[in-house]
Short mmCIF file of C-alpha atoms in Angstrom, two decimals:
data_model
loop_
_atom_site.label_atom_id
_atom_site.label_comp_id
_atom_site.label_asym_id
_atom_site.label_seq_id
_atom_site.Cartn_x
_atom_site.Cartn_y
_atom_site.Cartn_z
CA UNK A 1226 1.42 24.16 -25.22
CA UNK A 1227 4.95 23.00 -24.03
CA UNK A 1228 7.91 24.36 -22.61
CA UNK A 1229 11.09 21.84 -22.04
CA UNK A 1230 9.67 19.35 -20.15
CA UNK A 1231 6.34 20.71 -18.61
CA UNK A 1232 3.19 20.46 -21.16
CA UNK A 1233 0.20 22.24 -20.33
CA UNK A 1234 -3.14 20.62 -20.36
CA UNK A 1235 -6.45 22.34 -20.78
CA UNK A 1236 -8.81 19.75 -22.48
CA UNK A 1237 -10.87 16.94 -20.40
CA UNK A 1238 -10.22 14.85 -23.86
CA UNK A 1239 -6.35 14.47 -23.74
CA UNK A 1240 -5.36 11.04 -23.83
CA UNK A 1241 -3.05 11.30 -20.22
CA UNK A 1242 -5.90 13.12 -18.69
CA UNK A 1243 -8.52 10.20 -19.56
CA UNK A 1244 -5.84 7.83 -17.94
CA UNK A 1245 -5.13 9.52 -15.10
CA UNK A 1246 -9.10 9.90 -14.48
CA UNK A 1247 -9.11 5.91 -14.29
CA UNK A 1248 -6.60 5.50 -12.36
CA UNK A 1249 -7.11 8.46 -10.15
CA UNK A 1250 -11.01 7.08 -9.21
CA UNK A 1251 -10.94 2.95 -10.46
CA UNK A 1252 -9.61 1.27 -7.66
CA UNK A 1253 -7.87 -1.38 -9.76
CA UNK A 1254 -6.88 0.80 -12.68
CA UNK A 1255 -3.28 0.42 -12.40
CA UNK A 1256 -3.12 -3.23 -12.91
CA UNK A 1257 -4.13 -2.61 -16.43
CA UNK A 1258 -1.94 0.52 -17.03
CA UNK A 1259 0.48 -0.89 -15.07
CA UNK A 1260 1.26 2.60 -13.40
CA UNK A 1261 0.14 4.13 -10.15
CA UNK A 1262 -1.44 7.39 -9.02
CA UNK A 1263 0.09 9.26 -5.90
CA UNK A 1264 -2.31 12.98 -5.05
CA UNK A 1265 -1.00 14.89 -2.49
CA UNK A 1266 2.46 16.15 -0.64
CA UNK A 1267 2.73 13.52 1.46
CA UNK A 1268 3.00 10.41 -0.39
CA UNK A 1269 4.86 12.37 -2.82
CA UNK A 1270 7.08 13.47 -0.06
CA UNK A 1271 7.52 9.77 0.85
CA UNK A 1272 8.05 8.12 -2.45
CA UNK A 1273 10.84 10.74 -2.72
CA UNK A 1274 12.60 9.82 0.66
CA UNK A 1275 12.73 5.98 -0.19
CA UNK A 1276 14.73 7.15 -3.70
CA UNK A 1277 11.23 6.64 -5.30
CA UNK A 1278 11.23 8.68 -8.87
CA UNK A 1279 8.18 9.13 -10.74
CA UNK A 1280 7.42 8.71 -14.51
CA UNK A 1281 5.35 11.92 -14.61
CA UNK A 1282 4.57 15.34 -12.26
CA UNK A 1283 1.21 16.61 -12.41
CA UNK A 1284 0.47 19.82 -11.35
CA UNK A 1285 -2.73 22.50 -11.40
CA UNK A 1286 -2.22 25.32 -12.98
CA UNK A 1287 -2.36 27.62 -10.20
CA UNK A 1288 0.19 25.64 -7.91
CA UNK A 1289 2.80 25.46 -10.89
CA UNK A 1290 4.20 28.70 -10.06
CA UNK A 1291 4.70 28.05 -6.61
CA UNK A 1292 5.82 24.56 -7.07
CA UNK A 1293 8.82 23.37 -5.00
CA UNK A 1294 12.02 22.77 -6.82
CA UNK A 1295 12.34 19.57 -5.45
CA UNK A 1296 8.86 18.55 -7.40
CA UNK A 1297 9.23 20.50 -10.38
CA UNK A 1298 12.56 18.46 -11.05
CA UNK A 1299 11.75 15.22 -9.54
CA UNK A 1300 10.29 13.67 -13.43
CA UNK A 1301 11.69 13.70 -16.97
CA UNK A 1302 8.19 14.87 -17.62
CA UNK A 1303 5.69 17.99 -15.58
CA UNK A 1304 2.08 17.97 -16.92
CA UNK A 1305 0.29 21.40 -15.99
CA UNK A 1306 -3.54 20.48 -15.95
CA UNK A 1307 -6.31 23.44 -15.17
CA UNK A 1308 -7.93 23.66 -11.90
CA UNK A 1309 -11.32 23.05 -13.20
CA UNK A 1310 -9.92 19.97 -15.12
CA UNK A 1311 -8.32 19.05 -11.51
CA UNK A 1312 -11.33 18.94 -9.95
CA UNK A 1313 -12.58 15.94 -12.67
CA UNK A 1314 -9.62 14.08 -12.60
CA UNK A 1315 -9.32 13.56 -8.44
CA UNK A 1316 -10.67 11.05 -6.42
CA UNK A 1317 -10.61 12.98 -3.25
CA UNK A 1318 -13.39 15.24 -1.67
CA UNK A 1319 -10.57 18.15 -0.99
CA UNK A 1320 -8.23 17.47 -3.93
CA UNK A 1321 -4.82 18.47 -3.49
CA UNK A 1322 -2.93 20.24 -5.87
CA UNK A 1323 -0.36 18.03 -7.41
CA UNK A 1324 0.24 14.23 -7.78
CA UNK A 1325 3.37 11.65 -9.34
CA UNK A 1326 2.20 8.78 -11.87
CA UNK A 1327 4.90 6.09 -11.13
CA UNK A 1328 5.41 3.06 -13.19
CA UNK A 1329 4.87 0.00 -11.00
CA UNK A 1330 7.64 -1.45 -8.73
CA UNK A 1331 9.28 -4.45 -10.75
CA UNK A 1332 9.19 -7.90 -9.95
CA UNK A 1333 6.78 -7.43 -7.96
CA UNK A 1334 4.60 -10.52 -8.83
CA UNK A 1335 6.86 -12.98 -7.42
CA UNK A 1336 6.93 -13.71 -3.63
CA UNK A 1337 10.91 -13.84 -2.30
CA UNK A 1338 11.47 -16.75 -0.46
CA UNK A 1339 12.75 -16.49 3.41
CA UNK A 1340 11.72 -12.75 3.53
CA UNK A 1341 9.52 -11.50 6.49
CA UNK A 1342 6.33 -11.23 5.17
CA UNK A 1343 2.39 -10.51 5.96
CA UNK A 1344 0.42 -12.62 4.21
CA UNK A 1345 -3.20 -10.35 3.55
CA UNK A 1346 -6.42 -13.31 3.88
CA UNK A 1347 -9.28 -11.53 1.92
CA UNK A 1348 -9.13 -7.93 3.79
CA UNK A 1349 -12.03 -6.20 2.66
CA UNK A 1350 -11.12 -2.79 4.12
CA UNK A 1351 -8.98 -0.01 2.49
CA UNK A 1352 -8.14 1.47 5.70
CA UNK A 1353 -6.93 -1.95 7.47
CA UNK A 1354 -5.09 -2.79 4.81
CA UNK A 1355 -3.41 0.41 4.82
CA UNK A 1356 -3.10 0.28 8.34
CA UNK A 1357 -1.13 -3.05 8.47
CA UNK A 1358 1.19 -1.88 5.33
CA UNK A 1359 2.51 0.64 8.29
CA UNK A 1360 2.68 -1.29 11.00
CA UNK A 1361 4.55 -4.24 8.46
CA UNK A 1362 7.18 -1.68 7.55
CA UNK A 1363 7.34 0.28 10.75
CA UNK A 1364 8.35 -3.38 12.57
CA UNK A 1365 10.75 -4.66 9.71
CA UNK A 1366 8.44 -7.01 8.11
CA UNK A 1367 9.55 -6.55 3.82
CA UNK A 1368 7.02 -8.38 2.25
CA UNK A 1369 3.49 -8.36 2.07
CA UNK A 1370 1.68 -11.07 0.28
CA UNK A 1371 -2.01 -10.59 -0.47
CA UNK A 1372 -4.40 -13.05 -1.43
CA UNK A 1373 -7.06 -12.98 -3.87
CA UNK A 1374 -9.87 -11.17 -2.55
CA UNK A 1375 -8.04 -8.71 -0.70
CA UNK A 1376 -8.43 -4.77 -1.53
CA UNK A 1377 -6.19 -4.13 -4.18
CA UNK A 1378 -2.98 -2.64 -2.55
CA UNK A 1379 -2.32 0.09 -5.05
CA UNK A 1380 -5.73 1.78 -4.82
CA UNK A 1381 -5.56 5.24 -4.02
CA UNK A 1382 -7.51 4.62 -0.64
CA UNK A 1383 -4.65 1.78 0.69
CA UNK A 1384 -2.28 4.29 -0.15
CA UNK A 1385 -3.61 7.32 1.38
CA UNK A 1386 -4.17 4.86 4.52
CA UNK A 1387 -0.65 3.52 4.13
CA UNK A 1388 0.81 6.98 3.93
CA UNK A 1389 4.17 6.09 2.55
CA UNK A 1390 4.54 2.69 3.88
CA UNK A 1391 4.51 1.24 0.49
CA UNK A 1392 7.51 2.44 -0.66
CA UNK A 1393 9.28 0.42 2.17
CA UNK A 1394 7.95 -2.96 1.01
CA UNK A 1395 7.57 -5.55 -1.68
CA UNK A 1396 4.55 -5.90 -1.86
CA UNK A 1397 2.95 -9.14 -4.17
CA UNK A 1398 -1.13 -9.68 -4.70
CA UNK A 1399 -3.45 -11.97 -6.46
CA UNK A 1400 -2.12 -15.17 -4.71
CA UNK A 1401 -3.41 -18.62 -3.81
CA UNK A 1402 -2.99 -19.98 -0.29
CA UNK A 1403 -0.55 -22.46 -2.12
CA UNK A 1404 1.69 -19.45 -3.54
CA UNK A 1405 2.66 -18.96 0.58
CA UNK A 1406 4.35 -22.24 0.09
CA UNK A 1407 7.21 -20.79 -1.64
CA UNK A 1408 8.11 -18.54 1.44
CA UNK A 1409 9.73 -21.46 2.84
CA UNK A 1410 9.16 -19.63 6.80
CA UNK A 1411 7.18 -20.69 10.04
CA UNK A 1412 3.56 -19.53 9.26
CA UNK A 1413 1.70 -17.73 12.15
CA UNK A 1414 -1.88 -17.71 11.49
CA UNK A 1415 -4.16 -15.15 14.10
CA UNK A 1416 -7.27 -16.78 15.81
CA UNK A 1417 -9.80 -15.12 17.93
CA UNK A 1418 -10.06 -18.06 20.09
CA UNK A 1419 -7.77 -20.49 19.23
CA UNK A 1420 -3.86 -21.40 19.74
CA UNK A 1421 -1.23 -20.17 22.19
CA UNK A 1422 -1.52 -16.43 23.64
CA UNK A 1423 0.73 -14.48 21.93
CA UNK A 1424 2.76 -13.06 25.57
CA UNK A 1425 3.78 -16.49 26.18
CA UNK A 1426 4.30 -17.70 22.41
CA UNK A 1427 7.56 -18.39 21.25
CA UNK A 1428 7.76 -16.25 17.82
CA UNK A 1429 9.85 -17.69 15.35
CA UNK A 1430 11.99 -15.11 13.14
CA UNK A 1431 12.16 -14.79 10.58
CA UNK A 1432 8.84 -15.89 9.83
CA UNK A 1433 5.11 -15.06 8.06
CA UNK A 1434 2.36 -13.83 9.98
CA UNK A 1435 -1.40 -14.11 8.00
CA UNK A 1436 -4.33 -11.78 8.83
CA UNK A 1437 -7.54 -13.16 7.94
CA UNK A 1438 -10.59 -11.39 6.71
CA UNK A 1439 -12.62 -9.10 8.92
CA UNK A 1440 -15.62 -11.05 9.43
CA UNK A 1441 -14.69 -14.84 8.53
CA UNK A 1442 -10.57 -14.34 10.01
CA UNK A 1443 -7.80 -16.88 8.56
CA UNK A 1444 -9.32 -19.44 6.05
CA UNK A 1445 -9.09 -23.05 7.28
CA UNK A 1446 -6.66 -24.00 4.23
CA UNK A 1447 -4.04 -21.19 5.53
CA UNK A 1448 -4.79 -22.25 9.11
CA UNK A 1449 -3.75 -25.85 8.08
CA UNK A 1450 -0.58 -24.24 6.82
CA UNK A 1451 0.09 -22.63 10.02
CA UNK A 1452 2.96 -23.84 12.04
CA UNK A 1453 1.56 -21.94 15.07
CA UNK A 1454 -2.68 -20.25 15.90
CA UNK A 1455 -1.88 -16.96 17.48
CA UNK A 1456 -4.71 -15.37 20.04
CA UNK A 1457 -4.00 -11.95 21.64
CA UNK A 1458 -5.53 -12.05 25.20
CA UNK A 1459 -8.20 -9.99 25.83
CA UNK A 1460 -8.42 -9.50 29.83
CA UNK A 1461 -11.62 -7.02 28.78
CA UNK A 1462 -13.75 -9.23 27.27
CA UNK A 1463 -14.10 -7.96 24.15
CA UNK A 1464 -15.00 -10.74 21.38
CA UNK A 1465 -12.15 -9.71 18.98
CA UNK A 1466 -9.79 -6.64 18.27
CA UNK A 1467 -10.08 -4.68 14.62
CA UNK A 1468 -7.86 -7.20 12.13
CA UNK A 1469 -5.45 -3.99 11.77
CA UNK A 1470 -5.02 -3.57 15.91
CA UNK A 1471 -4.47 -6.85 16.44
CA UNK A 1472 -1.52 -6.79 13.30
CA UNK A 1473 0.43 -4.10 14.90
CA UNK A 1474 0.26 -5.83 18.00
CA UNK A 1475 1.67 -9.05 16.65
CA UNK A 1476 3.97 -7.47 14.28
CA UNK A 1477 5.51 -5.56 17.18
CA UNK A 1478 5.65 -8.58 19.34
CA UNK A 1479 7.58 -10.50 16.31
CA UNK A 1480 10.23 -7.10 16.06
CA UNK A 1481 10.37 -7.47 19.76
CA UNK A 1482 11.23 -10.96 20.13
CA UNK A 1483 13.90 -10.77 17.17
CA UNK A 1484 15.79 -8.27 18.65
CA UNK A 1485 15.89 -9.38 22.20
CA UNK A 1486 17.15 -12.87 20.68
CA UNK A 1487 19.66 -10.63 18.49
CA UNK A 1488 20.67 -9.06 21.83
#
């Protein structure tokens, strides 16, 4: 059933319900669909603020009526699914009660040369990739370049850990270390125990910072890139910080350094 643009849903067997199913639980879904899955108010909410529009609305039928104007007119098209349909489709233990299907950013499989960038060394984890998308955006870094092996930056657990931060940067995955070539900026490559301490470093800007895996850090080829090896002193005694604590420290320490240069 239909009514302008809203189309109610009830069947588990409806072509845009199978889709959003995929992309909703396969973590890599929207590389083939070329689309991407947002549940919830508050990356909705944040795709909005950054002048984000989606393709579709999806709504369950028992939040429709209460739906705020601001989502009910924010797509050409509103699909109305039912709840028990709902409860398929999402890939969340609590689901929440609407969602946007966006079409993916364009050009966003070519790297932009000279932009600040993170450059993403086979991070394993959802969350600290997430985590570093925020800290990236939150310290003026607009690029973030992610090379193969990394957790795909679209799945619906980076964004729920990024929590909007997407929407602030261009973000470009499925790269070689030779791809970070065309950035044409000082590379900064993190070391547990190796290199200059980052307090006393002098931090080029703009520039590219690279995060290496969790368990095996920066890969010797990107290290051999690396203009600078950047440690983060650890007066505690700790072997190593989490790979997304030690990026918002850098990042911050990058931001910091630009502006009192700037100033």
């Amino acid at each position: 059933m239909s009514s302008d643009n809203t189309t109610f849903v009830q069947s588990r067997d409806n072509a845009f319900v199978k889709d959003l199913r995929r992309l909703a639980q396969d973590s890599v879904a929207y590389r083939k669909q070329g689309r991407v899955w947002l549940e919830g108010d508050h990356l909705c909410r944040a795709a909005l603020a950054r002048g984000v529009r989606p393709a579709v609305a999806v709504f369950t039928e028992s939040f429709w009526p209460q739906a705020q104007e601001e989502y009910r007119h924010a797509a050409i098209k509103n699909i109305v699914i039912a709840d028990a349909l709902w409860l398929d489709v999402s890939g969340l233990e609590s689901p929440a009660r609407m969602g946007f299907v966006l079409d993916m950013p364009p050009g966003s499989a070519v790297l932009v040369p000279g932009e600040t960038t993170v450059v993403l060394d086979r991070l394993q984890d959802a969350g600290n990739v997430g985590s570093i998308l925020r800290s990236a955006s939150a310290f003026g870094f607009g690029q973030v370049a992610a090379i193969k092996g990394t957790a795909a930056l679209w799945s619906a657990k980076v964004l729920r850990a990024g929590m909007g931060a997407h929407f602030g940067l261009r973000l470009v995955e499925g790269l070689d270390a030779a791809d970070i070539d065309a950035l044409g900026l000082p590379l900064l490559a993190t070391s547990s125990h190796e290199g200059e301490f980052l307090h006393v470093a002098e931090l080029p800007w703009p520039c590219a910072w690279v995060l290496g895996h969790e368990g095996q850090g920066v890969s010797q080829v990107l290290q051999e890139r690396a203009s600078q090896l950047i440690r983060i002193a650890q007066p505690g005694g700790e072997e190593s910080l989490n790979v997304g604590a030690a990026a918002a420290i850098c990042l911050h320490a990058s931001a910091a350094s630009a502006a009192v240069s700037k100033g």
